[in-house]
């Protein structure tokens, strides 16, 4: 493997297209996932498969993780056969939404083995991951930032948030709480309008040139709610995890977060009813049921 070998662990909705972008940029990419289908897709694009996170870290210089939960990120980095055991890789860039407390803990574990942690959570969904138009929030010391910048610039626009592990994670949690909150409030507003007799498409078109427009009305309603497909590409379980971590972090910092707690509970109900694997646009389905209307157009 050349000096430009990159490891990529977690080849799902986000990690799959992001690893393909690295292949297209000319990097050798060594991949790992627990799903053989996910591996096969990226190997088909030119990646090499490895049997464990340790093996990935033995075959690459920088390893990226795009994994579903903070616990899985921690296990993949520090557990048995983890990245920490692979001698070659010196840097782990975590593009998952992991939250600041796990980020800080894993950074310490890696530092004890002479390896560096880089927070790099992303926003912009599957379309952004495919097209390289994500917002990429990075926190790590400047010297390390200079080494990882050429890699993460393949994913979109970079924002260097600070030096400390976890800072970019805090920003990402704030963003995701806002995105889920916009979806909750927009679902309430649309259910009300439709029940009163307004065509939901007319409502969305009007709101999108008015002061109430937001990421749900501009993106989620036209793509996944009005057509009734509920397939935007972000799982209810992941959104619930993010908003839970956001409210927890706010509590830790002594900042009241009443609206965030309400959004968290709406996600708890959506998950209880439709399951963790449902798309988080199912928040609108919940409102449809409560209001006894269909928001379609
Ligand atoms: P996903 O469930 O589609 O992908 C996760 C991948 O990790 C799957 O391929 C799964 O098989 C694999 N995996 C699970 N456990 C593993 C393990 N122990 N070892 C190796 N592989 C394992 O999730 P996603 O939507 O791609 O999200 C990944 C991360 O990115 C999450 O932290 C999420 O919060 C964040 N994120 C998602 C989006 C989005 O729109 N989907 C946007 C921004 C950030």
CSV table of C-alpha atoms in Angstrom, one decimal, residues 14-285:
chain,number,residue,atom,x,y,z
A,14,UNK,CA,-23.1,8.0,4.3
A,15,UNK,CA,-19.9,5.9,4.5
A,16,UNK,CA,-20.6,4.1,1.2
A,17,UNK,CA,-20.7,7.1,-1.1
A,18,UNK,CA,-18.0,8.9,0.9
A,19,UNK,CA,-15.5,6.0,0.5
A,20,UNK,CA,-16.4,6.0,-3.2
A,21,UNK,CA,-15.5,9.7,-3.4
A,22,UNK,CA,-12.0,8.9,-2.0
A,23,UNK,CA,-11.5,6.1,-4.6
A,24,UNK,CA,-12.5,8.6,-7.3
A,25,UNK,CA,-10.0,11.1,-5.9
A,26,UNK,CA,-7.2,8.5,-6.4
A,27,UNK,CA,-6.7,7.1,-2.9
A,28,UNK,CA,-6.3,3.5,-2.2
A,29,UNK,CA,-9.1,2.6,0.2
A,30,UNK,CA,-9.2,-0.3,2.6
A,31,UNK,CA,-12.7,-1.0,3.9
A,32,UNK,CA,-14.5,-2.9,6.7
A,33,UNK,CA,-18.2,-3.3,7.6
A,34,UNK,CA,-20.2,-5.9,9.4
A,35,UNK,CA,-22.5,-6.1,6.3
A,36,UNK,CA,-21.0,-8.1,3.4
A,37,UNK,CA,-23.4,-6.3,1.0
A,38,UNK,CA,-22.0,-2.9,2.0
A,39,UNK,CA,-18.5,-4.2,1.5
A,40,UNK,CA,-19.3,-5.7,-1.9
A,41,UNK,CA,-20.7,-2.4,-3.2
A,42,UNK,CA,-17.5,-0.5,-2.4
A,43,UNK,CA,-15.1,-3.3,-3.4
A,44,UNK,CA,-17.0,-3.1,-6.8
A,45,UNK,CA,-15.8,0.5,-7.0
A,46,UNK,CA,-12.2,-0.5,-6.4
A,47,UNK,CA,-11.7,-0.7,-2.6
A,48,UNK,CA,-9.8,-3.5,-0.8
A,49,UNK,CA,-11.7,-5.4,2.0
A,50,UNK,CA,-10.1,-6.0,5.5
A,51,UNK,CA,-11.3,-8.4,8.1
A,52,UNK,CA,-11.3,-6.1,11.2
A,53,UNK,CA,-10.7,-2.5,12.3
A,54,UNK,CA,-7.2,-3.6,13.4
A,55,UNK,CA,-6.4,-4.9,10.0
A,56,UNK,CA,-7.7,-1.7,8.4
A,57,UNK,CA,-5.4,0.2,10.7
A,58,UNK,CA,-2.5,-2.0,9.7
A,59,UNK,CA,-3.0,-1.3,6.0
A,60,UNK,CA,-3.7,2.4,6.0
A,61,UNK,CA,-2.2,5.7,7.2
A,62,UNK,CA,-5.5,7.4,8.1
A,63,UNK,CA,-8.7,5.6,9.1
A,64,UNK,CA,-12.2,7.1,8.8
A,65,UNK,CA,-15.3,5.8,10.7
A,66,UNK,CA,-18.9,6.3,9.7
A,67,UNK,CA,-20.8,4.2,12.3
A,68,UNK,CA,-24.3,4.3,13.7
A,69,UNK,CA,-23.7,4.7,17.5
A,70,UNK,CA,-21.2,6.2,19.9
A,71,UNK,CA,-20.7,2.7,21.5
A,72,UNK,CA,-19.9,1.1,18.2
A,73,UNK,CA,-17.4,4.0,17.4
A,74,UNK,CA,-15.7,3.4,20.8
A,75,UNK,CA,-15.6,-0.4,20.3
A,76,UNK,CA,-14.2,0.0,16.8
A,77,UNK,CA,-11.5,2.3,18.0
A,78,UNK,CA,-10.5,0.9,21.4
A,79,UNK,CA,-12.0,-2.6,21.6
A,80,UNK,CA,-10.6,-6.0,20.8
A,81,UNK,CA,-9.1,-6.0,17.3
A,82,UNK,CA,-9.8,-2.3,17.2
A,83,UNK,CA,-8.0,0.5,15.3
A,84,UNK,CA,-5.8,1.1,18.4
A,85,UNK,CA,-4.1,-2.2,17.8
A,86,UNK,CA,-3.1,-1.5,14.2
A,87,UNK,CA,0.4,-0.1,14.1
A,88,UNK,CA,0.4,1.8,10.9
A,89,UNK,CA,-2.5,4.3,11.1
A,90,UNK,CA,-1.7,7.3,13.2
A,91,UNK,CA,-4.9,9.3,12.8
A,92,UNK,CA,-8.6,8.4,13.2
A,93,UNK,CA,-11.1,10.7,11.6
A,94,UNK,CA,-14.6,10.1,12.9
A,95,UNK,CA,-17.3,11.3,10.5
A,96,UNK,CA,-20.1,9.8,12.6
A,97,UNK,CA,-22.3,11.8,14.9
A,98,UNK,CA,-20.7,10.5,18.1
A,99,UNK,CA,-21.3,13.2,20.7
A,100,UNK,CA,-18.6,15.1,22.7
A,101,UNK,CA,-18.3,12.7,25.7
A,102,UNK,CA,-17.5,9.6,23.6
A,103,UNK,CA,-15.2,11.7,21.4
A,104,UNK,CA,-13.2,12.9,24.4
A,105,UNK,CA,-12.9,9.4,25.8
A,106,UNK,CA,-11.8,7.8,22.6
A,107,UNK,CA,-9.4,10.7,21.9
A,108,UNK,CA,-7.8,9.9,25.3
A,109,UNK,CA,-7.6,6.2,24.6
A,110,UNK,CA,-6.0,6.7,21.2
A,111,UNK,CA,-3.6,9.3,22.6
A,112,UNK,CA,-2.3,6.7,25.1
A,113,UNK,CA,-1.3,4.6,22.1
A,114,UNK,CA,0.3,7.6,20.3
A,115,UNK,CA,-2.6,8.0,17.8
A,116,UNK,CA,-4.6,11.2,17.1
A,117,UNK,CA,-8.4,11.5,17.1
A,118,UNK,CA,-10.1,14.0,14.7
A,119,UNK,CA,-13.8,14.9,15.1
A,120,UNK,CA,-15.3,15.4,11.6
A,121,UNK,CA,-19.1,15.1,11.8
A,122,UNK,CA,-20.9,16.0,8.6
A,123,UNK,CA,-24.2,17.4,7.5
A,124,UNK,CA,-26.0,17.3,4.2
A,125,UNK,CA,-27.4,13.8,3.9
A,126,UNK,CA,-26.9,11.0,1.4
A,127,UNK,CA,-27.1,13.5,-1.5
A,128,UNK,CA,-24.3,15.6,0.1
A,129,UNK,CA,-22.2,12.5,0.7
A,130,UNK,CA,-22.6,11.4,-2.9
A,131,UNK,CA,-22.0,14.8,-4.5
A,132,UNK,CA,-19.3,16.1,-2.1
A,133,UNK,CA,-21.4,18.9,-0.8
A,134,UNK,CA,-21.5,18.1,2.9
A,135,UNK,CA,-20.8,20.6,5.6
A,136,UNK,CA,-17.7,19.1,7.3
A,137,UNK,CA,-17.2,20.2,10.9
A,138,UNK,CA,-13.6,19.5,12.0
A,139,UNK,CA,-12.0,19.8,15.5
A,140,UNK,CA,-8.4,18.9,16.0
A,141,UNK,CA,-5.1,20.7,16.5
A,142,UNK,CA,-3.9,22.9,13.6
A,143,UNK,CA,-0.9,20.6,12.8
A,144,UNK,CA,-3.2,17.6,12.4
A,145,UNK,CA,-5.8,19.7,10.5
A,146,UNK,CA,-3.2,20.3,7.8
A,147,UNK,CA,-2.7,16.6,7.4
A,148,UNK,CA,-6.4,15.7,7.3
A,149,UNK,CA,-7.7,18.6,5.2
A,150,UNK,CA,-6.7,17.1,1.8
A,151,UNK,CA,-8.8,14.0,2.7
A,152,UNK,CA,-11.9,15.6,4.1
A,153,UNK,CA,-12.1,18.2,1.5
A,154,UNK,CA,-13.4,15.5,-0.8
A,155,UNK,CA,-16.6,15.5,1.2
A,156,UNK,CA,-17.6,19.2,1.0
A,157,UNK,CA,-17.0,22.5,2.7
A,158,UNK,CA,-14.8,22.4,5.7
A,159,UNK,CA,-15.3,24.3,8.9
A,160,UNK,CA,-12.4,24.1,11.4
A,161,UNK,CA,-14.3,24.5,14.7
A,162,UNK,CA,-11.5,24.3,17.1
A,163,UNK,CA,-8.6,22.3,18.6
A,164,UNK,CA,-10.4,20.3,21.3
A,165,UNK,CA,-11.9,16.8,20.7
A,166,UNK,CA,-15.7,17.0,20.8
A,167,UNK,CA,-16.2,20.6,19.8
A,168,UNK,CA,-17.3,19.8,16.3
A,169,UNK,CA,-19.6,17.2,17.8
A,170,UNK,CA,-21.3,19.9,19.9
A,171,UNK,CA,-21.9,21.9,16.8
A,172,UNK,CA,-23.2,18.9,14.9
A,173,UNK,CA,-25.6,18.0,17.7
A,174,UNK,CA,-26.9,21.6,17.7
A,175,UNK,CA,-27.5,21.4,14.0
A,176,UNK,CA,-29.3,18.1,14.2
A,177,UNK,CA,-31.6,19.2,17.0
A,178,UNK,CA,-32.6,22.2,14.8
A,179,UNK,CA,-33.1,20.0,11.7
A,180,UNK,CA,-35.4,17.5,13.7
A,181,UNK,CA,-37.1,20.4,15.4
A,182,UNK,CA,-37.9,22.0,12.0
A,183,UNK,CA,-39.4,18.7,10.9
A,184,UNK,CA,-41.6,18.4,14.0
A,185,UNK,CA,-42.9,22.0,13.8
A,186,UNK,CA,-43.4,21.9,10.1
A,187,UNK,CA,-45.4,18.6,10.4
A,188,UNK,CA,-47.7,20.3,13.0
A,189,UNK,CA,-48.2,23.3,10.7
A,190,UNK,CA,-48.9,21.2,7.6
A,191,UNK,CA,-51.3,18.9,9.5
A,192,UNK,CA,-53.3,22.0,10.7
A,193,UNK,CA,-53.4,23.5,7.2
A,194,UNK,CA,-54.5,20.3,5.5
A,195,UNK,CA,-57.2,19.7,8.1
A,196,UNK,CA,-58.5,23.2,7.4
A,197,UNK,CA,-58.7,22.4,3.7
A,198,UNK,CA,-55.5,23.8,2.1
A,199,UNK,CA,-53.6,21.8,-0.6
A,200,UNK,CA,-50.3,20.8,1.1
A,201,UNK,CA,-48.3,21.6,-2.0
A,202,UNK,CA,-49.7,25.1,-2.1
A,203,UNK,CA,-48.7,25.4,1.6
A,204,UNK,CA,-45.2,24.2,1.0
A,205,UNK,CA,-44.7,26.4,-2.1
A,206,UNK,CA,-45.9,29.4,-0.1
A,207,UNK,CA,-43.9,28.8,3.0
A,208,UNK,CA,-40.8,28.2,1.0
A,209,UNK,CA,-40.9,31.9,-0.2
A,210,UNK,CA,-42.1,33.1,3.2
A,211,UNK,CA,-40.5,33.6,6.6
A,212,UNK,CA,-41.4,30.1,7.9
A,213,UNK,CA,-39.2,28.2,5.4
A,214,UNK,CA,-36.7,25.7,6.7
A,215,UNK,CA,-34.8,22.6,5.8
A,216,UNK,CA,-37.9,20.4,6.3
A,217,UNK,CA,-40.2,22.5,4.1
A,218,UNK,CA,-37.5,23.0,1.4
A,219,UNK,CA,-36.1,19.5,1.3
A,220,UNK,CA,-37.9,16.8,3.3
A,221,UNK,CA,-41.5,17.6,2.5
A,222,UNK,CA,-41.1,17.9,-1.3
A,223,UNK,CA,-38.8,14.8,-1.5
A,224,UNK,CA,-40.2,12.3,1.0
A,225,UNK,CA,-43.5,13.5,2.6
A,226,UNK,CA,-45.7,15.0,-0.1
A,227,UNK,CA,-44.9,12.0,-2.4
A,228,UNK,CA,-45.7,9.7,0.6
A,229,UNK,CA,-42.4,7.7,0.2
A,230,UNK,CA,-40.9,8.5,3.7
A,231,UNK,CA,-37.4,7.6,2.4
A,232,UNK,CA,-35.3,10.7,2.9
A,233,UNK,CA,-32.3,8.6,4.0
A,234,UNK,CA,-31.9,9.3,7.8
A,235,UNK,CA,-33.1,6.8,10.3
A,236,UNK,CA,-35.4,7.7,13.2
A,237,UNK,CA,-33.1,5.8,15.6
A,238,UNK,CA,-30.1,8.0,14.5
A,239,UNK,CA,-32.0,11.2,14.8
A,240,UNK,CA,-33.3,10.2,18.2
A,241,UNK,CA,-29.8,9.4,19.3
A,242,UNK,CA,-28.5,12.8,18.1
A,243,UNK,CA,-31.2,14.8,19.8
A,244,UNK,CA,-30.9,12.8,23.0
A,245,UNK,CA,-27.1,13.5,23.1
A,246,UNK,CA,-27.8,17.2,22.3
A,247,UNK,CA,-30.2,17.6,25.3
A,248,UNK,CA,-27.8,15.6,27.5
A,249,UNK,CA,-24.9,17.8,26.6
A,250,UNK,CA,-26.9,20.9,27.2
A,251,UNK,CA,-27.8,19.7,30.6
A,252,UNK,CA,-24.2,18.9,31.3
A,253,UNK,CA,-23.3,22.5,30.4
A,254,UNK,CA,-26.2,23.9,32.5
A,255,UNK,CA,-28.1,25.3,29.6
A,256,UNK,CA,-31.9,24.7,29.7
A,257,UNK,CA,-33.2,23.2,26.4
A,258,UNK,CA,-36.9,23.0,26.6
A,259,UNK,CA,-37.6,22.9,22.9
A,260,UNK,CA,-34.9,20.3,22.4
A,261,UNK,CA,-36.5,18.0,25.0
A,262,UNK,CA,-39.8,18.3,23.2
A,263,UNK,CA,-38.2,17.3,19.9
A,264,UNK,CA,-36.5,14.4,21.6
A,265,UNK,CA,-39.8,13.1,22.9
A,266,UNK,CA,-41.4,13.4,19.5
A,267,UNK,CA,-38.6,11.2,18.2
A,268,UNK,CA,-39.1,8.8,21.1
A,269,UNK,CA,-42.8,8.4,20.1
A,270,UNK,CA,-41.9,8.1,16.3
A,271,UNK,CA,-39.4,5.4,17.1
A,272,UNK,CA,-41.8,3.5,19.4
A,273,UNK,CA,-44.5,3.5,16.7
A,274,UNK,CA,-42.5,3.1,13.4
A,275,UNK,CA,-39.2,1.5,14.7
A,276,UNK,CA,-35.6,2.8,14.9
A,277,UNK,CA,-35.0,1.8,11.2
A,278,UNK,CA,-37.9,3.9,9.9
A,279,UNK,CA,-37.0,7.1,8.1
A,280,UNK,CA,-37.2,10.2,10.4
A,281,UNK,CA,-39.7,11.8,8.1
A,282,UNK,CA,-42.1,9.4,9.8
A,283,UNK,CA,-42.5,12.3,12.3
A,284,UNK,CA,-45.0,13.6,9.7
A,285,UNK,CA,-46.8,10.3,9.6
